[in-house]
Coordinates of C-alpha atoms in Angstrom, one line a residue:
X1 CA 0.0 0.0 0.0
X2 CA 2.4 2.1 0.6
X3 CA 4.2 1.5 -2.6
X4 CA 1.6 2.6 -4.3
X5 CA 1.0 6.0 -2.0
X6 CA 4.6 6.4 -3.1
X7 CA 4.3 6.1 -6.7
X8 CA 1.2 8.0 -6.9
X9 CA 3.0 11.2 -5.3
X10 CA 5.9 10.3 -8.0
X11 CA 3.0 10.7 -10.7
X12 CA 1.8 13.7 -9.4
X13 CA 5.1 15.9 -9.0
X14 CA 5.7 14.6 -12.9
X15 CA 2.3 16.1 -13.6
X16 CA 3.1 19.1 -12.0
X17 CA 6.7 19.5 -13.7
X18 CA 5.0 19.2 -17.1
X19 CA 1.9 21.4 -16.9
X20 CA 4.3 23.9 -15.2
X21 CA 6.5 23.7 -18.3
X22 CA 3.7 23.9 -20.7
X23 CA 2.5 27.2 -19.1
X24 CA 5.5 29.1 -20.7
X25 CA 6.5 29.5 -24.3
X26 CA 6.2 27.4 -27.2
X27 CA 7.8 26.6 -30.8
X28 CA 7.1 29.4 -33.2
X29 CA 5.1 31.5 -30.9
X30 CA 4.3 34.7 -32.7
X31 CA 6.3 34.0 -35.4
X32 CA 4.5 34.5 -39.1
X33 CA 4.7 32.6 -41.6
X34 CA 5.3 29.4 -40.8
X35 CA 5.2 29.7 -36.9
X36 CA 6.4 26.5 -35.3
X37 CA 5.6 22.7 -34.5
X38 CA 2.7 23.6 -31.9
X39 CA 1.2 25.5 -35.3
X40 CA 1.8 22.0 -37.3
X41 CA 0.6 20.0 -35.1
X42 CA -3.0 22.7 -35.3
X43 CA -2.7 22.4 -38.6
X44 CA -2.8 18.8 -38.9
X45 CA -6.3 18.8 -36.9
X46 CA -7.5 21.2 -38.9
X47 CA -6.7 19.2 -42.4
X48 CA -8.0 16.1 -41.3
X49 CA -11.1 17.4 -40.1
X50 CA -12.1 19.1 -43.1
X51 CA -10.5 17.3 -46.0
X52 CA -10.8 13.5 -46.5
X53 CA -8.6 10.8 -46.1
X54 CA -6.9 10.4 -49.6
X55 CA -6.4 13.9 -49.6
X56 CA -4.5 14.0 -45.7
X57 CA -0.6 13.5 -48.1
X58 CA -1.2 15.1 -51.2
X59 CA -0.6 19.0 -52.1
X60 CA -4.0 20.2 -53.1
X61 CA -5.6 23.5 -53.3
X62 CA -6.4 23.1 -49.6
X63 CA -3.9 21.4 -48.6
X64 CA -0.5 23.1 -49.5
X65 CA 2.3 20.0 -48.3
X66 CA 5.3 23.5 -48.0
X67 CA 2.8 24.8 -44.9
X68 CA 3.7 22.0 -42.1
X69 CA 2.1 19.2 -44.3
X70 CA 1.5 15.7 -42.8
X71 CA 4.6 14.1 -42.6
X72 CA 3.7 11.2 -40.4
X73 CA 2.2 7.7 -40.5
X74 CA -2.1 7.5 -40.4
X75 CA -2.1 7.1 -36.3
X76 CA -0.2 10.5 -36.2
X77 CA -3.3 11.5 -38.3
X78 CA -5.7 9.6 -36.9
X79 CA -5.1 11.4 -33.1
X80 CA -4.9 14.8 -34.6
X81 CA -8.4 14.0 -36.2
X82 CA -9.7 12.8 -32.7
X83 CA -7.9 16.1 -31.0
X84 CA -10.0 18.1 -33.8
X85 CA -13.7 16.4 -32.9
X86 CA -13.2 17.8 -29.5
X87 CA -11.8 21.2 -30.8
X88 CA -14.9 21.5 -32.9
X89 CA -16.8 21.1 -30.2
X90 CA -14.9 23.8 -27.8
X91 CA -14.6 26.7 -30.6
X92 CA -14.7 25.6 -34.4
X93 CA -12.1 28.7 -35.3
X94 CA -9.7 26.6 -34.0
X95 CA -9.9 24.2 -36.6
X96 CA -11.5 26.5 -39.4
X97 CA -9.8 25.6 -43.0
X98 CA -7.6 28.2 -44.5
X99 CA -8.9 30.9 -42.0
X100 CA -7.5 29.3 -38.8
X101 CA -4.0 29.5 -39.9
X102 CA -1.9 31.0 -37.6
X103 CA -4.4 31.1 -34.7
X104 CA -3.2 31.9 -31.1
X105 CA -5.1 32.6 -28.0
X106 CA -4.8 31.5 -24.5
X107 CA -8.1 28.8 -24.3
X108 CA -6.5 27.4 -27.5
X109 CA -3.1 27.0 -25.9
X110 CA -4.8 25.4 -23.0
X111 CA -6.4 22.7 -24.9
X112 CA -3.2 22.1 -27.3
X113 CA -1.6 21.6 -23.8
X114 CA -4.3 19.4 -22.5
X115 CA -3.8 17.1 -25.2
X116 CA -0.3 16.4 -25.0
X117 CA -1.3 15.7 -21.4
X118 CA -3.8 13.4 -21.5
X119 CA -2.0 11.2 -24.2
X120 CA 0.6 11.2 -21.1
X121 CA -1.4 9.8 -18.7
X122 CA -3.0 7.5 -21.1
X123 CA 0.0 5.7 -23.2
X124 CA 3.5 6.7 -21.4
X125 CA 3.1 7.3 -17.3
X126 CA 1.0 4.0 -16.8
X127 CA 3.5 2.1 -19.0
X128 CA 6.1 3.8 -17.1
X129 CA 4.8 2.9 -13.2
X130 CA 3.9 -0.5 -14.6
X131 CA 7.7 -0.9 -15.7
X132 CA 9.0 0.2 -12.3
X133 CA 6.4 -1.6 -10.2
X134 CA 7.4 -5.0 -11.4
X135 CA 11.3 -4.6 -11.6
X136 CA 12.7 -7.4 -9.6
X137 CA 15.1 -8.1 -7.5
X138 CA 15.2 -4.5 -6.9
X139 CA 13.9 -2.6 -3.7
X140 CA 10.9 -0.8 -3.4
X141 CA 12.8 2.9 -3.2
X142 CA 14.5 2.0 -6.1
X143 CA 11.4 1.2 -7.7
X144 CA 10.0 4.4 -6.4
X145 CA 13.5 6.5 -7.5
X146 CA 13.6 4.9 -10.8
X147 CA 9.8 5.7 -11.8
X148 CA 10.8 9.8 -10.6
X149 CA 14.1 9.9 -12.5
X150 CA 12.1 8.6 -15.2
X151 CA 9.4 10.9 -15.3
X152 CA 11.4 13.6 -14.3
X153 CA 13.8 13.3 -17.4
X154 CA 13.8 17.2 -18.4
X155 CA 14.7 16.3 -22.8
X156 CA 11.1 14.7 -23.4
X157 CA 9.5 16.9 -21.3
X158 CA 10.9 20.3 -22.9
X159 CA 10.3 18.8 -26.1
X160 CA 6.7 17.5 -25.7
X161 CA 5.4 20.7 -23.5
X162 CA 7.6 23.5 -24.5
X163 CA 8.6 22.6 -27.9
X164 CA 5.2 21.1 -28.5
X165 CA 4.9 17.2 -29.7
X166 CA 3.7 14.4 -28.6
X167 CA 6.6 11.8 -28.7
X168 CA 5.5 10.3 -25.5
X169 CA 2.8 8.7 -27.3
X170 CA 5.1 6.6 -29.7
X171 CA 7.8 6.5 -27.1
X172 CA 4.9 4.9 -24.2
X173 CA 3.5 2.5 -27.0
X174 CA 7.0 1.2 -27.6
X175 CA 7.6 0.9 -23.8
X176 CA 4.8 -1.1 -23.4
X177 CA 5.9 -3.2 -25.9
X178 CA 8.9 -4.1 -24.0
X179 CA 6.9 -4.8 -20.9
X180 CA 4.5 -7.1 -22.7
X181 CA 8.1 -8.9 -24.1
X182 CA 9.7 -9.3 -20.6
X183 CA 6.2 -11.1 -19.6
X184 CA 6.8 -13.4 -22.7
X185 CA 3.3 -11.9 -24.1
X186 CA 4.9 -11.8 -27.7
X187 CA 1.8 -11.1 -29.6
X188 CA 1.3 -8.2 -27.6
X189 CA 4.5 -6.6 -27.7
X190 CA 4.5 -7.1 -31.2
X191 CA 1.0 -5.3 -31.9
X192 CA 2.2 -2.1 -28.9
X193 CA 5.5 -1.7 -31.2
X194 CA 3.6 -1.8 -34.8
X195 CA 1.4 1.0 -33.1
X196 CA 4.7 3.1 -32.2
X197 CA 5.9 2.7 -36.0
X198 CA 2.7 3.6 -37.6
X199 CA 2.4 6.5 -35.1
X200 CA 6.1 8.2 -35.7
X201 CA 8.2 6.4 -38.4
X202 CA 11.3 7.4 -36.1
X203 CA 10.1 4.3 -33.9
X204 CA 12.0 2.2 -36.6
X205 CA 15.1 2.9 -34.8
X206 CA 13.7 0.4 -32.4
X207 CA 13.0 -2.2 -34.9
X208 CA 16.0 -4.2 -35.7
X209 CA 16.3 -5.0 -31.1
X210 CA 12.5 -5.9 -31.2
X211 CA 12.8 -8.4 -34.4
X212 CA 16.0 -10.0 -33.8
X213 CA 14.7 -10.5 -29.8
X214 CA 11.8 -11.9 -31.2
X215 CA 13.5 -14.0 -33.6
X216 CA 16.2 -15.3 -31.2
X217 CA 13.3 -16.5 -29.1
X218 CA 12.4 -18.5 -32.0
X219 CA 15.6 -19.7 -33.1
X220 CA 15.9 -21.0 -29.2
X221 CA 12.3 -22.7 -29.1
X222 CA 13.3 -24.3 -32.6
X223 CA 12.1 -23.2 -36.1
X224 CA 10.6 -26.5 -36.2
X225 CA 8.5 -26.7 -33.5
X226 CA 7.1 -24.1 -31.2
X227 CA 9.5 -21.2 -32.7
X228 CA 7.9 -22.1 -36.3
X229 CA 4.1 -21.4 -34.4
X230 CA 5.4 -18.5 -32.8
X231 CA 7.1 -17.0 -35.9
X232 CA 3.9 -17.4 -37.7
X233 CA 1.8 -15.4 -35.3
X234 CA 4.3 -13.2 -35.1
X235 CA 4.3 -12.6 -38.8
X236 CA 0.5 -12.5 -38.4
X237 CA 0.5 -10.1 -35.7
X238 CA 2.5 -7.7 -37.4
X239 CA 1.0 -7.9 -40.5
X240 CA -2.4 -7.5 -39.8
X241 CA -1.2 -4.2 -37.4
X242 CA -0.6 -2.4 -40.3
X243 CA -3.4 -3.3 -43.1
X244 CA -5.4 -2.0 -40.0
X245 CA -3.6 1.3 -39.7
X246 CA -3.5 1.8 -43.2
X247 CA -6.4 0.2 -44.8
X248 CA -8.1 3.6 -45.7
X249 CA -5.1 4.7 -47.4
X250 CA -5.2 0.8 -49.3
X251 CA -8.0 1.8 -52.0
X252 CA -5.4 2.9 -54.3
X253 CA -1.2 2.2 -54.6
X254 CA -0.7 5.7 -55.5
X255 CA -2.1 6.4 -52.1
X256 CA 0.4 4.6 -50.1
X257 CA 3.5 5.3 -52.4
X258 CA 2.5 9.0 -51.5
X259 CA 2.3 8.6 -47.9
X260 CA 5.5 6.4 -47.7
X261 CA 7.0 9.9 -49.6
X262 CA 5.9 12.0 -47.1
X263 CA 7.0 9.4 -44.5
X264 CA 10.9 9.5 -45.6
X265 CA 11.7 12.4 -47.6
X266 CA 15.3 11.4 -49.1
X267 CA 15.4 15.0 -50.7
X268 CA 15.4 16.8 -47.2
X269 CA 19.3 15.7 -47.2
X270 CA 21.8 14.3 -44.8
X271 CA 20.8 15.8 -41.7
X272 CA 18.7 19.1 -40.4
X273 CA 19.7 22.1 -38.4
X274 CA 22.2 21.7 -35.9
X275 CA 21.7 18.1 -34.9
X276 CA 24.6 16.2 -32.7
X277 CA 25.5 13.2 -34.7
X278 CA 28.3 12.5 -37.2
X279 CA 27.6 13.8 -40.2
X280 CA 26.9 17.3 -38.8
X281 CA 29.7 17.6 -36.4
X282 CA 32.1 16.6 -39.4
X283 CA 30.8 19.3 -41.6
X284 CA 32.5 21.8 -39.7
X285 CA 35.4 20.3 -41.0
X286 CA 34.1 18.9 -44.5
X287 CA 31.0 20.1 -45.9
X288 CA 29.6 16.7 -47.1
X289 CA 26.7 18.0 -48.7
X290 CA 28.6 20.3 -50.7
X291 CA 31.4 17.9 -52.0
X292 CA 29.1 14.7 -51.9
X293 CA 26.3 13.6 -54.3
X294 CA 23.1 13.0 -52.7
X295 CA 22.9 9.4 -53.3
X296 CA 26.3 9.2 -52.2
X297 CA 25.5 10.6 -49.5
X298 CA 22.6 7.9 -48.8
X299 CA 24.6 5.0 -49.5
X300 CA 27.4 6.2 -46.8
X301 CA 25.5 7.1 -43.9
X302 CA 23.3 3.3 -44.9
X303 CA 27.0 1.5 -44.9
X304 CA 28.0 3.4 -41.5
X305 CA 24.7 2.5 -39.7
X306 CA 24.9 -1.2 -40.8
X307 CA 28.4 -1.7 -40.0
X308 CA 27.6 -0.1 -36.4
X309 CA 24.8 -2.0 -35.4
X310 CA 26.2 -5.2 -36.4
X311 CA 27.8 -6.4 -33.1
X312 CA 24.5 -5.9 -31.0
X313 CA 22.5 -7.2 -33.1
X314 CA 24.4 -10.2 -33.8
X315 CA 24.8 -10.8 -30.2
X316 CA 21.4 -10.5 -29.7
X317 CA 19.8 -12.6 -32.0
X318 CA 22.1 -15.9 -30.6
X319 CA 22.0 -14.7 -26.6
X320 CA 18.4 -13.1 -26.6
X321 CA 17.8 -12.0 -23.3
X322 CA 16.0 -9.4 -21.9
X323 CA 18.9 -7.0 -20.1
X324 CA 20.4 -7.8 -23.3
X325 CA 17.0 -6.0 -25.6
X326 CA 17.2 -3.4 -23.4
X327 CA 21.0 -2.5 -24.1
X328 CA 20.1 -3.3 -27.9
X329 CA 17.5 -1.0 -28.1
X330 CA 19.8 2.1 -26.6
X331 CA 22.9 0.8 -29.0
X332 CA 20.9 0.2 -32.0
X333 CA 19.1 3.6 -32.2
X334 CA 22.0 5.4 -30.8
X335 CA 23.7 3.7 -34.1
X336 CA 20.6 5.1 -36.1
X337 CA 21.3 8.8 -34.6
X338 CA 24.7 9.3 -35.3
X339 CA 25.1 7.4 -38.6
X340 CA 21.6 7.5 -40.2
X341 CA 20.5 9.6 -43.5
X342 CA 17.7 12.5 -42.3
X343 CA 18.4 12.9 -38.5
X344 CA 16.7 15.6 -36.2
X345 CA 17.9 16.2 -33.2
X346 CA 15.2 15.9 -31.1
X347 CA 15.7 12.0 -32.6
X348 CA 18.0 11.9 -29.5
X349 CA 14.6 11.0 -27.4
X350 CA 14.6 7.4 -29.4
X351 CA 17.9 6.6 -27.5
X352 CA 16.9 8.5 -24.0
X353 CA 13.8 6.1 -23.6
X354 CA 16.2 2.3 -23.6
X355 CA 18.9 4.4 -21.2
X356 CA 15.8 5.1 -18.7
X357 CA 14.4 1.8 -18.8
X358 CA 18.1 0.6 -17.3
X359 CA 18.8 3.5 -15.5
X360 CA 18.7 1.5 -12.2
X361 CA 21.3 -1.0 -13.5
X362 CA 23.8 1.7 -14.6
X363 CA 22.9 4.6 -12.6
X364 CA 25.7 6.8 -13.6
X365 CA 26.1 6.3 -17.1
X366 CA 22.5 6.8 -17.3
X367 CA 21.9 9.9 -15.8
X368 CA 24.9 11.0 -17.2
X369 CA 23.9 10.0 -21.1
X370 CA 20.6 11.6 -20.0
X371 CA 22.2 14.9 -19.2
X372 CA 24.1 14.9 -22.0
X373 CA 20.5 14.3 -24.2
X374 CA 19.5 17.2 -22.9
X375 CA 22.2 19.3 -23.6
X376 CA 22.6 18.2 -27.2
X377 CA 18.7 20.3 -27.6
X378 CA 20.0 23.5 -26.2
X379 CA 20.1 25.3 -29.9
X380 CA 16.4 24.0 -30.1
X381 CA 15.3 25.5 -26.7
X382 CA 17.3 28.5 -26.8
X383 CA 15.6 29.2 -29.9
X384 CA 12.1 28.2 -28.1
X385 CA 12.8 30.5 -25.3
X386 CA 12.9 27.8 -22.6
X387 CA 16.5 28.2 -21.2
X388 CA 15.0 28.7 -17.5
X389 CA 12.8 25.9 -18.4
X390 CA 15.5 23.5 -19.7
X391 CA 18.2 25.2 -16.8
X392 CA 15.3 24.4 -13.6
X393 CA 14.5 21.0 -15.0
X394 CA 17.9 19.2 -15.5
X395 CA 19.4 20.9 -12.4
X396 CA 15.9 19.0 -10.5
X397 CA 16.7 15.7 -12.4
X398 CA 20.4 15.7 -11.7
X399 CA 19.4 16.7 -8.0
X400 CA 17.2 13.3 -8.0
X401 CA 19.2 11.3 -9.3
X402 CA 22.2 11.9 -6.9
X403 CA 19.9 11.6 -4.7
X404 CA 18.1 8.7 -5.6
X405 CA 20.9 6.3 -6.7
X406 CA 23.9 7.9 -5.1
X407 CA 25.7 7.9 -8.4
X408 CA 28.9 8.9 -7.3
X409 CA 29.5 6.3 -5.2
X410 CA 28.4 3.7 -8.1
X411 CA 31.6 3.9 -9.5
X412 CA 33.2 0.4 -9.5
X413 CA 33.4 -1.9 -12.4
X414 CA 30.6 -4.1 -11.1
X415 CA 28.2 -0.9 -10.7
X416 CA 29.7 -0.1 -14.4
X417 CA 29.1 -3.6 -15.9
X418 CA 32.3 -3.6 -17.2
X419 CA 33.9 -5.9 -14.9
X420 CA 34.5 -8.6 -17.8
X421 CA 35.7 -6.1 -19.8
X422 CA 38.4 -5.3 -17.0
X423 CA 39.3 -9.0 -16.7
X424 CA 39.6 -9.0 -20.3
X425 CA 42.2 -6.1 -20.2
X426 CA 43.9 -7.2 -16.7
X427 CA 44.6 -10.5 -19.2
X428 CA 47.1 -8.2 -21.3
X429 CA 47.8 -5.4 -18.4
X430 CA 47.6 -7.1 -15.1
X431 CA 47.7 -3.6 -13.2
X432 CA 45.1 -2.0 -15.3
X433 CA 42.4 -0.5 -12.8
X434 CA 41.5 2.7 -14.4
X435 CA 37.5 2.6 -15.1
X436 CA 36.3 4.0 -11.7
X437 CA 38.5 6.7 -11.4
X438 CA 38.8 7.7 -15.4
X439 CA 34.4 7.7 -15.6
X440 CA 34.0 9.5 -12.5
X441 CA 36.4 12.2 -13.7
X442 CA 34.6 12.3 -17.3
X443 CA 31.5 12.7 -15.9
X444 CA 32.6 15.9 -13.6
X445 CA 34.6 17.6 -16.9
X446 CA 31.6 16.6 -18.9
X447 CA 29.3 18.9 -16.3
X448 CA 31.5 21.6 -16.4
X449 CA 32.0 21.8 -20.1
X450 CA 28.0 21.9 -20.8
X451 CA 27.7 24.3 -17.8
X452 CA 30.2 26.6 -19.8
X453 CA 28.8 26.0 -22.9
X454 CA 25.1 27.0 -21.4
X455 CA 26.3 29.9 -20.4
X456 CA 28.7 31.3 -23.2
X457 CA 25.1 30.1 -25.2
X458 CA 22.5 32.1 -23.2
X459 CA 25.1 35.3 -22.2
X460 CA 27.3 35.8 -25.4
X461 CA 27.0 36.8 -29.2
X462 CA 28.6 35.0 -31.4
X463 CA 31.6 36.8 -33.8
X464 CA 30.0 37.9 -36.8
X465 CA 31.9 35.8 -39.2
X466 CA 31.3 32.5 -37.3
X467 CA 26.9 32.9 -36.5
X468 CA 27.1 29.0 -35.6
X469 CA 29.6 29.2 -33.1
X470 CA 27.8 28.1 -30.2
X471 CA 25.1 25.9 -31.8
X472 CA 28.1 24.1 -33.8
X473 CA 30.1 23.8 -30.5
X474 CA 26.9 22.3 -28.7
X475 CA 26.4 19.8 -31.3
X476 CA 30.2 18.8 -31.7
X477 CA 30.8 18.2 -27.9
X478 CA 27.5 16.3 -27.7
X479 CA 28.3 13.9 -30.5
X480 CA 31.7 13.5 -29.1
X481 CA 30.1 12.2 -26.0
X482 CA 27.3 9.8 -28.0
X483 CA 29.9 8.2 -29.5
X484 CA 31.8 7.5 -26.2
X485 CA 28.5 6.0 -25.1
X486 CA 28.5 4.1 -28.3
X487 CA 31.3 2.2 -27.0
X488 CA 30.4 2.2 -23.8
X489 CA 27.0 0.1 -24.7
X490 CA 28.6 -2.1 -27.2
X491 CA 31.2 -2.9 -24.4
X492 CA 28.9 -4.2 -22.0
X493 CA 26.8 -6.1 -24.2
X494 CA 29.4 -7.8 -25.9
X495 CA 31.3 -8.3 -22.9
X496 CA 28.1 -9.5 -21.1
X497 CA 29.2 -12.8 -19.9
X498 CA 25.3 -13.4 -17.9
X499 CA 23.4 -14.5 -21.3
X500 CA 20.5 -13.4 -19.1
X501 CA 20.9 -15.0 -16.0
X502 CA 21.5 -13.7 -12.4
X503 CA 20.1 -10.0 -13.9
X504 CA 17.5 -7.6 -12.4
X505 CA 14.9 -8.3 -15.5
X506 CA 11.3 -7.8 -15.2
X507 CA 8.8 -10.6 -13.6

């Protein structure tokens, strides 16, 4: 009982945090023409209201694809319709074709906030207390501290209530697909991820961990037996997921070859704004774009992101085990982040949501990857206006989670899980003992360096001649830290000598 007293005051503060957050400023506020992604995300109630279905992806007369036009898959579409019944009902400006363009006004704020909230506290906080409830082997404060740091983790919370999105609702669907798998409820997990692909196409980042887990589970039952049964409803599951989601878009091909256009516009380029992954933090020293043919260009970053998620995956798919899936699932779209063609850097939130689902095994590296997450949006908030926002809500989550987990005293190789990887090295250099001291002393130069770069961000102009400075820095020092983590997740899951037993895994 009082476990759940507990977790219900943890829900609560979380509630609080966010509608605090979504009081202040939003993307695009006041800014004509094209506003921001709280004004897309309007617009996208207002076309599907008032235009049918086959017209939702195609640039008509009413429906001009340059103005923030649909660029995600029908569930994306299907929720903003729902949002617009209920708008229609409260003031039908707000959803008024052509006319309503623009529109602004404090009710209309209230309800756009509303409904990023409720989708909360229907698809992501219940998946998140359920996750932390039924963690085993693990205490109930820890529970109780991993459910806070969790819900207090400032990057999806800036992004979905200041920016203005709603990635908790493919980001919860996908989380309840991992804790239908850790309860061997396959068919489940199977249909919760479909529904996190068909409602943002950046979910596929998650795809290769969930279908090699799955398939290693088959391989293990045996493909000709029960694994051949299971594979088969698997296939089933997933298939029949998506004619669902898609069948009104099914009457025609030219339909779906539209929407799958709008879905993954190649033509975009390499990567947007001033996003922390590879391909952007080497432009300051090569402009790619420039020098490199598009397709080239396609082709690279494809070879880069298959050669880099090869070892997890591989390892996976013979050793499937749940600690394992979890690690996967932060490697794999980590891999997907820094490599991939078409990144945005609020893509980071893919990778943030496998690191808090194991942020009670690694407490450290966790907070500390989720700090850096954070960070790596500071261009995106700055320009947002929500540097006290972003500022109040990371020093609170760092506050809990030192707190919480006592990270700084979770410093030995055990608490790193790199304790075969140490016996590994001690093999060749029988004195080598440096992981506890070398991490701890990253970690503190690594808050330092984003304190300083915060600041010099928020106080100073850039020289004329160099515009980017700041943004450019932000994005370098962040990938430069992704890619240490990189390693660092690779190393423990290749080094993982447990195959799944003796680890804290979900009942």
């Amino acid at each position: 009982m009082e476990k759940w007293s507990l977790m219900t005051v943890t829900v609560l503060l979380g509630l609080i945090v966010r509608w605090s957050i979504s009081l202040g400023s939003y993307s695009g506020a006041g800014k004509p023409p094209m506003y921001g992604d709280y004004e897309a995300q309007r617009h996208w109630q207002e076309i599907t209201y008032n235009l049918p279905i086959k017209q939702w992806y195609f640039n008509t007369s009413d429906n001009n694809l340059q103005y923030w036009g649909l660029d995600y898959p029908p569930l994306t579409a299907y929720h903003s319709l729902l949002c617009a019944y209920v708008a229609k009902l409260i003031n039908p400006n707000w959803i008024a074709l052509h006319t309503s363009r623009g529109y602004e006004s404090q009710p209309h704020k209230l309800f756009m906030r509303a409904t990023v909230l409720i989708a909360d506290l229907l698809v992501y906080i219940p998946a998140v207390i359920l996750y932390c409830c039924c963690l085993k082997e693990t205490s109930t404060k820890k529970k109780i501290s991993s459910a806070l740091c969790i819900l207090l983790y400032p990057g999806l919370i800036l992004i979905d209530y200041g920016h203005f999105q709603y990635n908790s609702v493919s980001l919860g669907f996908a989380l309840w697909g991992v804790l239908y798998l850790s309860y061997n409820w396959d068919l489940l997990g199977s249909l919760a991820f479909c529904l996190a692909i068909n409602y943002k196409q950046m979910e596929l980042y998650h795809a290769l961990p969930f279908f090699l887990f799955l398939l290693g589970k088959c391989f293990q039952k045996g493909l000709t037996g029960k694994g051949l049964v299971l594979l088969v409803k698997l296939a089933f599951t997933v298939v029949a997921s998506f004619a669902i989601c898609w069948l009104p878009f099914c009457t025609e091909v030219e339909q779906i070859l539209q929407v799958l256009r709008r879905l993954f516009p190649i033509d975009r380029g390499l990567f947007e704004d001033k996003v922390a992954n590879v391909w952007c933090s080497l432009s300051v020293l090569i402009k790619i774009k420039n020098v490199v043919s598009p397709q080239i260009q396609l082709k690279l970053s494809f070879a880069f992101t298959f050669l880099s998620l090869l070892p997890a995956c591989i390892k996976l798919t013979l050793q499937p085990s749940l600690r394992g899936f979890k690690f996967a699932l932060a490697s794999c779209a980590l891999s997907f982040f820094l490599f991939s063609f078409q990144v945005h850097e609020k893509s980071i939130l893919l990778v943030s949501l496998p690191v808090c689902l194991i942020i009670n095994e690694i407490p450290l590296m966790a907070t500390w990857f989720l700090l850096v997450s954070t960070f790596s949006l500071l261009p995106l908030l700055l320009k947002d206006g929500l540097l006290l926002a972003y500022v109040v809500t990371t020093l609170a989550f760092l506050t809990v989670c030192v707190t919480s987990f006592s990270i700084f005293e979770k410093t030995s190789e055990e608490d790193l899980q790199l304790k075969s990887l140490s016996l590994s090295i001690r093999g060749y250099m029988p004195s080598f003992k440096a992981f506890p001291k070398v991490i701890k002393s990253l970690f503190l130069v690594s808050l330092t360096l984003m304190g300083i770069l915060t600041l010099m961000s928020a106080t100073l102009n850039p020289p004329q001649r160099l515009p980017d400075l700041f943004p450019m820095s932000v994005s370098v020092v962040s990938c430069l830290h992704f890619l240490f983590f990189f390693m660092y997740f690779n190393a423990v899951i290749l080094w993982d000598s447990r195959n799944g037993q003796n680890q804290k895994k979900i009942n």
